[in-house]
């Protein structure tokens, strides 16, 4: 309950207007946001309520990222580096690192707040809070190193990084 208050149900509802339930298939559980469908999120169901909540925070973050990207450049195109993504296990450009960091970072913050309010939620969707934070530390290094983020891009990274790492 406290974690839901921290993230705010309205924040999620403003980002996600349509939730399309999917059957969990052979590939397992998934959730997805497609750039061409603003406000629509796909999610495998059924899931544990804590996992649904964490995924909603993650996917709403994607919607906010994509909305801002439609309005203003998030990077200036000057960094062609393919950074190793600990999430995808392959090279990704800095804009995609930012995309992942913003969503997984907000999800990890929600997870941490949930676990702090009730120790039963230390593990959500097969990850502990520390396991959720580990790839974010790697991506944060890349985001700190690049000079390509615009002021708008930095607004998606810096506040989340501050809350994650202090």
mmCIF file with all atom_site columns, C-alpha atoms in Angstrom:
data_model
loop_
_atom_site.group_PDB
_atom_site.id
_atom_site.type_symbol
_atom_site.label_atom_id
_atom_site.label_alt_id
_atom_site.label_comp_id
_atom_site.label_asym_id
_atom_site.label_entity_id
_atom_site.label_seq_id
_atom_site.pdbx_PDB_ins_code
_atom_site.Cartn_x
_atom_site.Cartn_y
_atom_site.Cartn_z
_atom_site.occupancy
_atom_site.B_iso_or_equiv
_atom_site.pdbx_formal_charge
_atom_site.auth_seq_id
_atom_site.auth_comp_id
_atom_site.auth_asym_id
_atom_site.auth_atom_id
_atom_site.pdbx_PDB_model_num
ATOM 1   C CA . UNK A 1 1   ? 0.000  0.000   0.000   1.00 0.00 ? 1   UNK A CA 1
ATOM 2   C CA . UNK A 1 2   ? 2.744  2.487   0.942   1.00 0.00 ? 2   UNK A CA 1
ATOM 3   C CA . UNK A 1 3   ? 4.666  1.776   -2.284  1.00 0.00 ? 3   UNK A CA 1
ATOM 4   C CA . UNK A 1 4   ? 1.532  2.424   -4.336  1.00 0.00 ? 4   UNK A CA 1
ATOM 5   C CA . UNK A 1 5   ? 1.201  5.775   -2.570  1.00 0.00 ? 5   UNK A CA 1
ATOM 6   C CA . UNK A 1 6   ? 4.849  6.611   -3.323  1.00 0.00 ? 6   UNK A CA 1
ATOM 7   C CA . UNK A 1 7   ? 4.593  5.946   -7.076  1.00 0.00 ? 7   UNK A CA 1
ATOM 8   C CA . UNK A 1 8   ? 1.015  7.098   -7.335  1.00 0.00 ? 8   UNK A CA 1
ATOM 9   C CA . UNK A 1 9   ? -1.714 5.172   -9.093  1.00 0.00 ? 9   UNK A CA 1
ATOM 10  C CA . UNK A 1 10  ? -2.622 8.335   -11.034 1.00 0.00 ? 10  UNK A CA 1
ATOM 11  C CA . UNK A 1 11  ? 0.894  8.480   -12.491 1.00 0.00 ? 11  UNK A CA 1
ATOM 12  C CA . UNK A 1 12  ? 0.406  4.980   -13.916 1.00 0.00 ? 12  UNK A CA 1
ATOM 13  C CA . UNK A 1 13  ? -3.144 5.646   -15.119 1.00 0.00 ? 13  UNK A CA 1
ATOM 14  C CA . UNK A 1 14  ? -2.002 8.808   -16.907 1.00 0.00 ? 14  UNK A CA 1
ATOM 15  C CA . UNK A 1 15  ? 0.629  6.797   -18.788 1.00 0.00 ? 15  UNK A CA 1
ATOM 16  C CA . UNK A 1 16  ? -1.329 3.622   -19.476 1.00 0.00 ? 16  UNK A CA 1
ATOM 17  C CA . UNK A 1 17  ? -4.839 4.105   -20.845 1.00 0.00 ? 17  UNK A CA 1
ATOM 18  C CA . UNK A 1 18  ? -5.421 0.613   -22.278 1.00 0.00 ? 18  UNK A CA 1
ATOM 19  C CA . UNK A 1 19  ? -4.162 -2.665  -20.814 1.00 0.00 ? 19  UNK A CA 1
ATOM 20  C CA . UNK A 1 20  ? -4.301 -5.577  -23.242 1.00 0.00 ? 20  UNK A CA 1
ATOM 21  C CA . UNK A 1 21  ? -4.145 -8.887  -21.351 1.00 0.00 ? 21  UNK A CA 1
ATOM 22  C CA . UNK A 1 22  ? -2.256 -11.727 -22.997 1.00 0.00 ? 22  UNK A CA 1
ATOM 23  C CA . UNK A 1 23  ? -2.159 -15.397 -22.135 1.00 0.00 ? 23  UNK A CA 1
ATOM 24  C CA . UNK A 1 24  ? 1.197  -16.484 -20.747 1.00 0.00 ? 24  UNK A CA 1
ATOM 25  C CA . UNK A 1 25  ? 2.761  -18.430 -23.586 1.00 0.00 ? 25  UNK A CA 1
ATOM 26  C CA . UNK A 1 26  ? 5.752  -20.736 -24.017 1.00 0.00 ? 26  UNK A CA 1
ATOM 27  C CA . UNK A 1 27  ? 8.132  -17.753 -23.812 1.00 0.00 ? 27  UNK A CA 1
ATOM 28  C CA . UNK A 1 28  ? 6.800  -16.987 -20.332 1.00 0.00 ? 28  UNK A CA 1
ATOM 29  C CA . UNK A 1 29  ? 5.515  -13.792 -18.763 1.00 0.00 ? 29  UNK A CA 1
ATOM 30  C CA . UNK A 1 30  ? 5.914  -10.516 -20.596 1.00 0.00 ? 30  UNK A CA 1
ATOM 31  C CA . UNK A 1 31  ? 4.787  -6.946  -20.752 1.00 0.00 ? 31  UNK A CA 1
ATOM 32  C CA . UNK A 1 32  ? 5.306  -4.577  -23.633 1.00 0.00 ? 32  UNK A CA 1
ATOM 33  C CA . UNK A 1 33  ? 4.760  -1.027  -24.794 1.00 0.00 ? 33  UNK A CA 1
ATOM 34  C CA . UNK A 1 34  ? 4.754  -0.271  -28.511 1.00 0.00 ? 34  UNK A CA 1
ATOM 35  C CA . UNK A 1 35  ? 5.780  3.228   -29.596 1.00 0.00 ? 35  UNK A CA 1
ATOM 36  C CA . UNK A 1 36  ? 3.092  3.378   -32.301 1.00 0.00 ? 36  UNK A CA 1
ATOM 37  C CA . UNK A 1 37  ? 0.308  2.792   -29.723 1.00 0.00 ? 37  UNK A CA 1
ATOM 38  C CA . UNK A 1 38  ? 0.584  5.558   -27.091 1.00 0.00 ? 38  UNK A CA 1
ATOM 39  C CA . UNK A 1 39  ? -1.108 4.604   -23.843 1.00 0.00 ? 39  UNK A CA 1
ATOM 40  C CA . UNK A 1 40  ? -1.508 0.918   -24.734 1.00 0.00 ? 40  UNK A CA 1
ATOM 41  C CA . UNK A 1 41  ? 0.352  -1.792  -22.833 1.00 0.00 ? 41  UNK A CA 1
ATOM 42  C CA . UNK A 1 42  ? 0.315  -5.540  -23.359 1.00 0.00 ? 42  UNK A CA 1
ATOM 43  C CA . UNK A 1 43  ? 0.780  -7.836  -20.338 1.00 0.00 ? 43  UNK A CA 1
ATOM 44  C CA . UNK A 1 44  ? 0.734  -11.556 -19.735 1.00 0.00 ? 44  UNK A CA 1
ATOM 45  C CA . UNK A 1 45  ? -1.799 -12.545 -17.117 1.00 0.00 ? 45  UNK A CA 1
ATOM 46  C CA . UNK A 1 46  ? -2.313 -13.955 -14.580 1.00 0.00 ? 46  UNK A CA 1
ATOM 47  C CA . UNK A 1 47  ? 0.560  -12.589 -12.479 1.00 0.00 ? 47  UNK A CA 1
ATOM 48  C CA . UNK A 1 48  ? 1.037  -11.961 -8.792  1.00 0.00 ? 48  UNK A CA 1
ATOM 49  C CA . UNK A 1 49  ? -0.319 -8.512  -7.833  1.00 0.00 ? 49  UNK A CA 1
ATOM 50  C CA . UNK A 1 50  ? 3.187  -7.314  -6.871  1.00 0.00 ? 50  UNK A CA 1
ATOM 51  C CA . UNK A 1 51  ? 4.472  -8.269  -10.316 1.00 0.00 ? 51  UNK A CA 1
ATOM 52  C CA . UNK A 1 52  ? 1.531  -6.582  -12.057 1.00 0.00 ? 52  UNK A CA 1
ATOM 53  C CA . UNK A 1 53  ? 2.222  -3.392  -10.093 1.00 0.00 ? 53  UNK A CA 1
ATOM 54  C CA . UNK A 1 54  ? 5.961  -3.448  -10.842 1.00 0.00 ? 54  UNK A CA 1
ATOM 55  C CA . UNK A 1 55  ? 5.323  -4.052  -14.538 1.00 0.00 ? 55  UNK A CA 1
ATOM 56  C CA . UNK A 1 56  ? 2.765  -1.240  -14.668 1.00 0.00 ? 56  UNK A CA 1
ATOM 57  C CA . UNK A 1 57  ? 5.352  1.173   -13.233 1.00 0.00 ? 57  UNK A CA 1
ATOM 58  C CA . UNK A 1 58  ? 7.893  -0.076  -15.798 1.00 0.00 ? 58  UNK A CA 1
ATOM 59  C CA . UNK A 1 59  ? 5.540  0.221   -18.771 1.00 0.00 ? 59  UNK A CA 1
ATOM 60  C CA . UNK A 1 60  ? 4.139  3.609   -17.688 1.00 0.00 ? 60  UNK A CA 1
ATOM 61  C CA . UNK A 1 61  ? 7.765  4.793   -17.605 1.00 0.00 ? 61  UNK A CA 1
ATOM 62  C CA . UNK A 1 62  ? 8.125  3.717   -21.231 1.00 0.00 ? 62  UNK A CA 1
ATOM 63  C CA . UNK A 1 63  ? 5.024  5.716   -22.159 1.00 0.00 ? 63  UNK A CA 1
ATOM 64  C CA . UNK A 1 64  ? 6.388  8.849   -20.469 1.00 0.00 ? 64  UNK A CA 1
ATOM 65  C CA . UNK A 1 65  ? 9.757  8.360   -22.200 1.00 0.00 ? 65  UNK A CA 1
ATOM 66  C CA . UNK A 1 66  ? 8.100  7.973   -25.601 1.00 0.00 ? 66  UNK A CA 1
ATOM 67  C CA . UNK A 1 67  ? 5.818  10.975  -25.040 1.00 0.00 ? 67  UNK A CA 1
ATOM 68  C CA . UNK A 1 68  ? 8.777  13.214  -24.203 1.00 0.00 ? 68  UNK A CA 1
ATOM 69  C CA . UNK A 1 69  ? 10.722 11.798  -27.166 1.00 0.00 ? 69  UNK A CA 1
ATOM 70  C CA . UNK A 1 70  ? 7.884  12.933  -29.469 1.00 0.00 ? 70  UNK A CA 1
ATOM 71  C CA . UNK A 1 71  ? 8.267  16.490  -28.202 1.00 0.00 ? 71  UNK A CA 1
ATOM 72  C CA . UNK A 1 72  ? 12.031 16.971  -27.921 1.00 0.00 ? 72  UNK A CA 1
ATOM 73  C CA . UNK A 1 73  ? 15.322 15.216  -28.659 1.00 0.00 ? 73  UNK A CA 1
ATOM 74  C CA . UNK A 1 74  ? 16.610 13.177  -25.736 1.00 0.00 ? 74  UNK A CA 1
ATOM 75  C CA . UNK A 1 75  ? 20.133 12.881  -27.154 1.00 0.00 ? 75  UNK A CA 1
ATOM 76  C CA . UNK A 1 76  ? 22.056 14.827  -29.756 1.00 0.00 ? 76  UNK A CA 1
ATOM 77  C CA . UNK A 1 77  ? 23.201 11.870  -31.877 1.00 0.00 ? 77  UNK A CA 1
ATOM 78  C CA . UNK A 1 78  ? 26.889 12.439  -31.119 1.00 0.00 ? 78  UNK A CA 1
ATOM 79  C CA . UNK A 1 79  ? 27.462 9.104   -29.322 1.00 0.00 ? 79  UNK A CA 1
ATOM 80  C CA . UNK A 1 80  ? 27.435 6.124   -31.735 1.00 0.00 ? 80  UNK A CA 1
ATOM 81  C CA . UNK A 1 81  ? 28.817 3.729   -29.091 1.00 0.00 ? 81  UNK A CA 1
ATOM 82  C CA . UNK A 1 82  ? 27.154 0.353   -28.706 1.00 0.00 ? 82  UNK A CA 1
ATOM 83  C CA . UNK A 1 83  ? 27.092 -0.049  -24.914 1.00 0.00 ? 83  UNK A CA 1
ATOM 84  C CA . UNK A 1 84  ? 26.720 -3.548  -23.499 1.00 0.00 ? 84  UNK A CA 1
ATOM 85  C CA . UNK A 1 85  ? 23.213 -3.820  -22.100 1.00 0.00 ? 85  UNK A CA 1
ATOM 86  C CA . UNK A 1 86  ? 23.022 -6.056  -19.016 1.00 0.00 ? 86  UNK A CA 1
ATOM 87  C CA . UNK A 1 87  ? 19.278 -6.310  -19.714 1.00 0.00 ? 87  UNK A CA 1
ATOM 88  C CA . UNK A 1 88  ? 19.400 -7.361  -23.377 1.00 0.00 ? 88  UNK A CA 1
ATOM 89  C CA . UNK A 1 89  ? 22.901 -8.901  -23.235 1.00 0.00 ? 89  UNK A CA 1
ATOM 90  C CA . UNK A 1 90  ? 23.938 -7.111  -26.422 1.00 0.00 ? 90  UNK A CA 1
ATOM 91  C CA . UNK A 1 91  ? 25.075 -3.705  -27.623 1.00 0.00 ? 91  UNK A CA 1
ATOM 92  C CA . UNK A 1 92  ? 22.596 -0.822  -27.488 1.00 0.00 ? 92  UNK A CA 1
ATOM 93  C CA . UNK A 1 93  ? 22.867 2.858   -28.314 1.00 0.00 ? 93  UNK A CA 1
ATOM 94  C CA . UNK A 1 94  ? 22.745 5.458   -25.543 1.00 0.00 ? 94  UNK A CA 1
ATOM 95  C CA . UNK A 1 95  ? 19.092 6.329   -26.247 1.00 0.00 ? 95  UNK A CA 1
ATOM 96  C CA . UNK A 1 96  ? 18.117 2.696   -25.730 1.00 0.00 ? 96  UNK A CA 1
ATOM 97  C CA . UNK A 1 97  ? 20.243 2.528   -22.578 1.00 0.00 ? 97  UNK A CA 1
ATOM 98  C CA . UNK A 1 98  ? 18.311 5.566   -21.332 1.00 0.00 ? 98  UNK A CA 1
ATOM 99  C CA . UNK A 1 99  ? 15.013 3.949   -22.363 1.00 0.00 ? 99  UNK A CA 1
ATOM 100 C CA . UNK A 1 100 ? 15.834 0.819   -20.330 1.00 0.00 ? 100 UNK A CA 1
ATOM 101 C CA . UNK A 1 101 ? 17.331 2.702   -17.376 1.00 0.00 ? 101 UNK A CA 1
ATOM 102 C CA . UNK A 1 102 ? 14.270 4.914   -16.980 1.00 0.00 ? 102 UNK A CA 1
ATOM 103 C CA . UNK A 1 103 ? 11.797 2.014   -16.978 1.00 0.00 ? 103 UNK A CA 1
ATOM 104 C CA . UNK A 1 104 ? 13.825 -0.536  -15.021 1.00 0.00 ? 104 UNK A CA 1
ATOM 105 C CA . UNK A 1 105 ? 14.940 2.199   -12.620 1.00 0.00 ? 105 UNK A CA 1
ATOM 106 C CA . UNK A 1 106 ? 11.391 3.251   -11.805 1.00 0.00 ? 106 UNK A CA 1
ATOM 107 C CA . UNK A 1 107 ? 10.429 -0.418  -11.472 1.00 0.00 ? 107 UNK A CA 1
ATOM 108 C CA . UNK A 1 108 ? 13.352 -1.029  -9.084  1.00 0.00 ? 108 UNK A CA 1
ATOM 109 C CA . UNK A 1 109 ? 12.393 2.015   -7.007  1.00 0.00 ? 109 UNK A CA 1
ATOM 110 C CA . UNK A 1 110 ? 8.846  0.695   -6.713  1.00 0.00 ? 110 UNK A CA 1
ATOM 111 C CA . UNK A 1 111 ? 10.180 -2.767  -5.823  1.00 0.00 ? 111 UNK A CA 1
ATOM 112 C CA . UNK A 1 112 ? 12.476 -1.296  -3.145  1.00 0.00 ? 112 UNK A CA 1
ATOM 113 C CA . UNK A 1 113 ? 9.633  0.775   -1.654  1.00 0.00 ? 113 UNK A CA 1
ATOM 114 C CA . UNK A 1 114 ? 7.379  -2.275  -1.645  1.00 0.00 ? 114 UNK A CA 1
ATOM 115 C CA . UNK A 1 115 ? 10.020 -4.426  0.084   1.00 0.00 ? 115 UNK A CA 1
ATOM 116 C CA . UNK A 1 116 ? 10.662 -1.701  2.656   1.00 0.00 ? 116 UNK A CA 1
ATOM 117 C CA . UNK A 1 117 ? 6.958  -1.638  3.498   1.00 0.00 ? 117 UNK A CA 1
ATOM 118 C CA . UNK A 1 118 ? 6.693  -5.447  3.692   1.00 0.00 ? 118 UNK A CA 1
ATOM 119 C CA . UNK A 1 119 ? 9.665  -7.843  3.687   1.00 0.00 ? 119 UNK A CA 1
ATOM 120 C CA . UNK A 1 120 ? 7.585  -10.482 1.861   1.00 0.00 ? 120 UNK A CA 1
ATOM 121 C CA . UNK A 1 121 ? 8.183  -8.427  -1.291  1.00 0.00 ? 121 UNK A CA 1
ATOM 122 C CA . UNK A 1 122 ? 11.988 -8.579  -1.217  1.00 0.00 ? 122 UNK A CA 1
ATOM 123 C CA . UNK A 1 123 ? 11.576 -10.916 -4.206  1.00 0.00 ? 123 UNK A CA 1
ATOM 124 C CA . UNK A 1 124 ? 9.219  -9.894  -7.022  1.00 0.00 ? 124 UNK A CA 1
ATOM 125 C CA . UNK A 1 125 ? 9.103  -11.660 -10.387 1.00 0.00 ? 125 UNK A CA 1
ATOM 126 C CA . UNK A 1 126 ? 12.049 -13.893 -9.436  1.00 0.00 ? 126 UNK A CA 1
ATOM 127 C CA . UNK A 1 127 ? 14.325 -10.907 -8.626  1.00 0.00 ? 127 UNK A CA 1
ATOM 128 C CA . UNK A 1 128 ? 15.440 -9.520  -5.289  1.00 0.00 ? 128 UNK A CA 1
ATOM 129 C CA . UNK A 1 129 ? 15.748 -5.774  -4.849  1.00 0.00 ? 129 UNK A CA 1
ATOM 130 C CA . UNK A 1 130 ? 19.542 -6.073  -5.223  1.00 0.00 ? 130 UNK A CA 1
ATOM 131 C CA . UNK A 1 131 ? 19.171 -8.111  -8.421  1.00 0.00 ? 131 UNK A CA 1
ATOM 132 C CA . UNK A 1 132 ? 16.861 -5.400  -9.801  1.00 0.00 ? 132 UNK A CA 1
ATOM 133 C CA . UNK A 1 133 ? 19.480 -2.728  -8.988  1.00 0.00 ? 133 UNK A CA 1
ATOM 134 C CA . UNK A 1 134 ? 22.548 -4.507  -10.412 1.00 0.00 ? 134 UNK A CA 1
ATOM 135 C CA . UNK A 1 135 ? 22.022 -3.795  -14.147 1.00 0.00 ? 135 UNK A CA 1
ATOM 136 C CA . UNK A 1 136 ? 21.051 -0.212  -13.332 1.00 0.00 ? 136 UNK A CA 1
ATOM 137 C CA . UNK A 1 137 ? 24.484 0.443   -11.839 1.00 0.00 ? 137 UNK A CA 1
ATOM 138 C CA . UNK A 1 138 ? 26.082 -0.574  -15.145 1.00 0.00 ? 138 UNK A CA 1
ATOM 139 C CA . UNK A 1 139 ? 23.747 1.569   -17.228 1.00 0.00 ? 139 UNK A CA 1
ATOM 140 C CA . UNK A 1 140 ? 24.191 4.527   -14.871 1.00 0.00 ? 140 UNK A CA 1
ATOM 141 C CA . UNK A 1 141 ? 27.944 4.485   -15.606 1.00 0.00 ? 141 UNK A CA 1
ATOM 142 C CA . UNK A 1 142 ? 27.242 4.752   -19.346 1.00 0.00 ? 142 UNK A CA 1
ATOM 143 C CA . UNK A 1 143 ? 24.759 7.587   -18.845 1.00 0.00 ? 143 UNK A CA 1
ATOM 144 C CA . UNK A 1 144 ? 27.276 9.461   -16.675 1.00 0.00 ? 144 UNK A CA 1
ATOM 145 C CA . UNK A 1 145 ? 30.030 9.012   -19.288 1.00 0.00 ? 145 UNK A CA 1
ATOM 146 C CA . UNK A 1 146 ? 28.172 10.121  -22.395 1.00 0.00 ? 146 UNK A CA 1
ATOM 147 C CA . UNK A 1 147 ? 27.999 13.753  -23.438 1.00 0.00 ? 147 UNK A CA 1
ATOM 148 C CA . UNK A 1 148 ? 25.121 13.067  -25.848 1.00 0.00 ? 148 UNK A CA 1
ATOM 149 C CA . UNK A 1 149 ? 22.124 13.436  -23.513 1.00 0.00 ? 149 UNK A CA 1
ATOM 150 C CA . UNK A 1 150 ? 20.159 16.634  -23.942 1.00 0.00 ? 150 UNK A CA 1
ATOM 151 C CA . UNK A 1 151 ? 18.692 18.444  -20.928 1.00 0.00 ? 151 UNK A CA 1
ATOM 152 C CA . UNK A 1 152 ? 15.410 16.593  -21.601 1.00 0.00 ? 152 UNK A CA 1
ATOM 153 C CA . UNK A 1 153 ? 17.235 13.258  -21.715 1.00 0.00 ? 153 UNK A CA 1
ATOM 154 C CA . UNK A 1 154 ? 18.922 14.050  -18.426 1.00 0.00 ? 154 UNK A CA 1
ATOM 155 C CA . UNK A 1 155 ? 15.510 14.639  -16.808 1.00 0.00 ? 155 UNK A CA 1
ATOM 156 C CA . UNK A 1 156 ? 14.696 10.969  -17.464 1.00 0.00 ? 156 UNK A CA 1
ATOM 157 C CA . UNK A 1 157 ? 17.978 9.715   -16.011 1.00 0.00 ? 157 UNK A CA 1
ATOM 158 C CA . UNK A 1 158 ? 19.214 11.985  -13.214 1.00 0.00 ? 158 UNK A CA 1
ATOM 159 C CA . UNK A 1 159 ? 16.170 12.055  -10.881 1.00 0.00 ? 159 UNK A CA 1
ATOM 160 C CA . UNK A 1 160 ? 15.831 8.270   -11.099 1.00 0.00 ? 160 UNK A CA 1
ATOM 161 C CA . UNK A 1 161 ? 19.583 7.784   -10.520 1.00 0.00 ? 161 UNK A CA 1
ATOM 162 C CA . UNK A 1 162 ? 19.454 10.141  -7.519  1.00 0.00 ? 162 UNK A CA 1
ATOM 163 C CA . UNK A 1 163 ? 16.645 8.127   -5.926  1.00 0.00 ? 163 UNK A CA 1
ATOM 164 C CA . UNK A 1 164 ? 18.340 4.818   -6.746  1.00 0.00 ? 164 UNK A CA 1
ATOM 165 C CA . UNK A 1 165 ? 21.881 5.590   -5.636  1.00 0.00 ? 165 UNK A CA 1
ATOM 166 C CA . UNK A 1 166 ? 21.640 8.690   -3.463  1.00 0.00 ? 166 UNK A CA 1
#
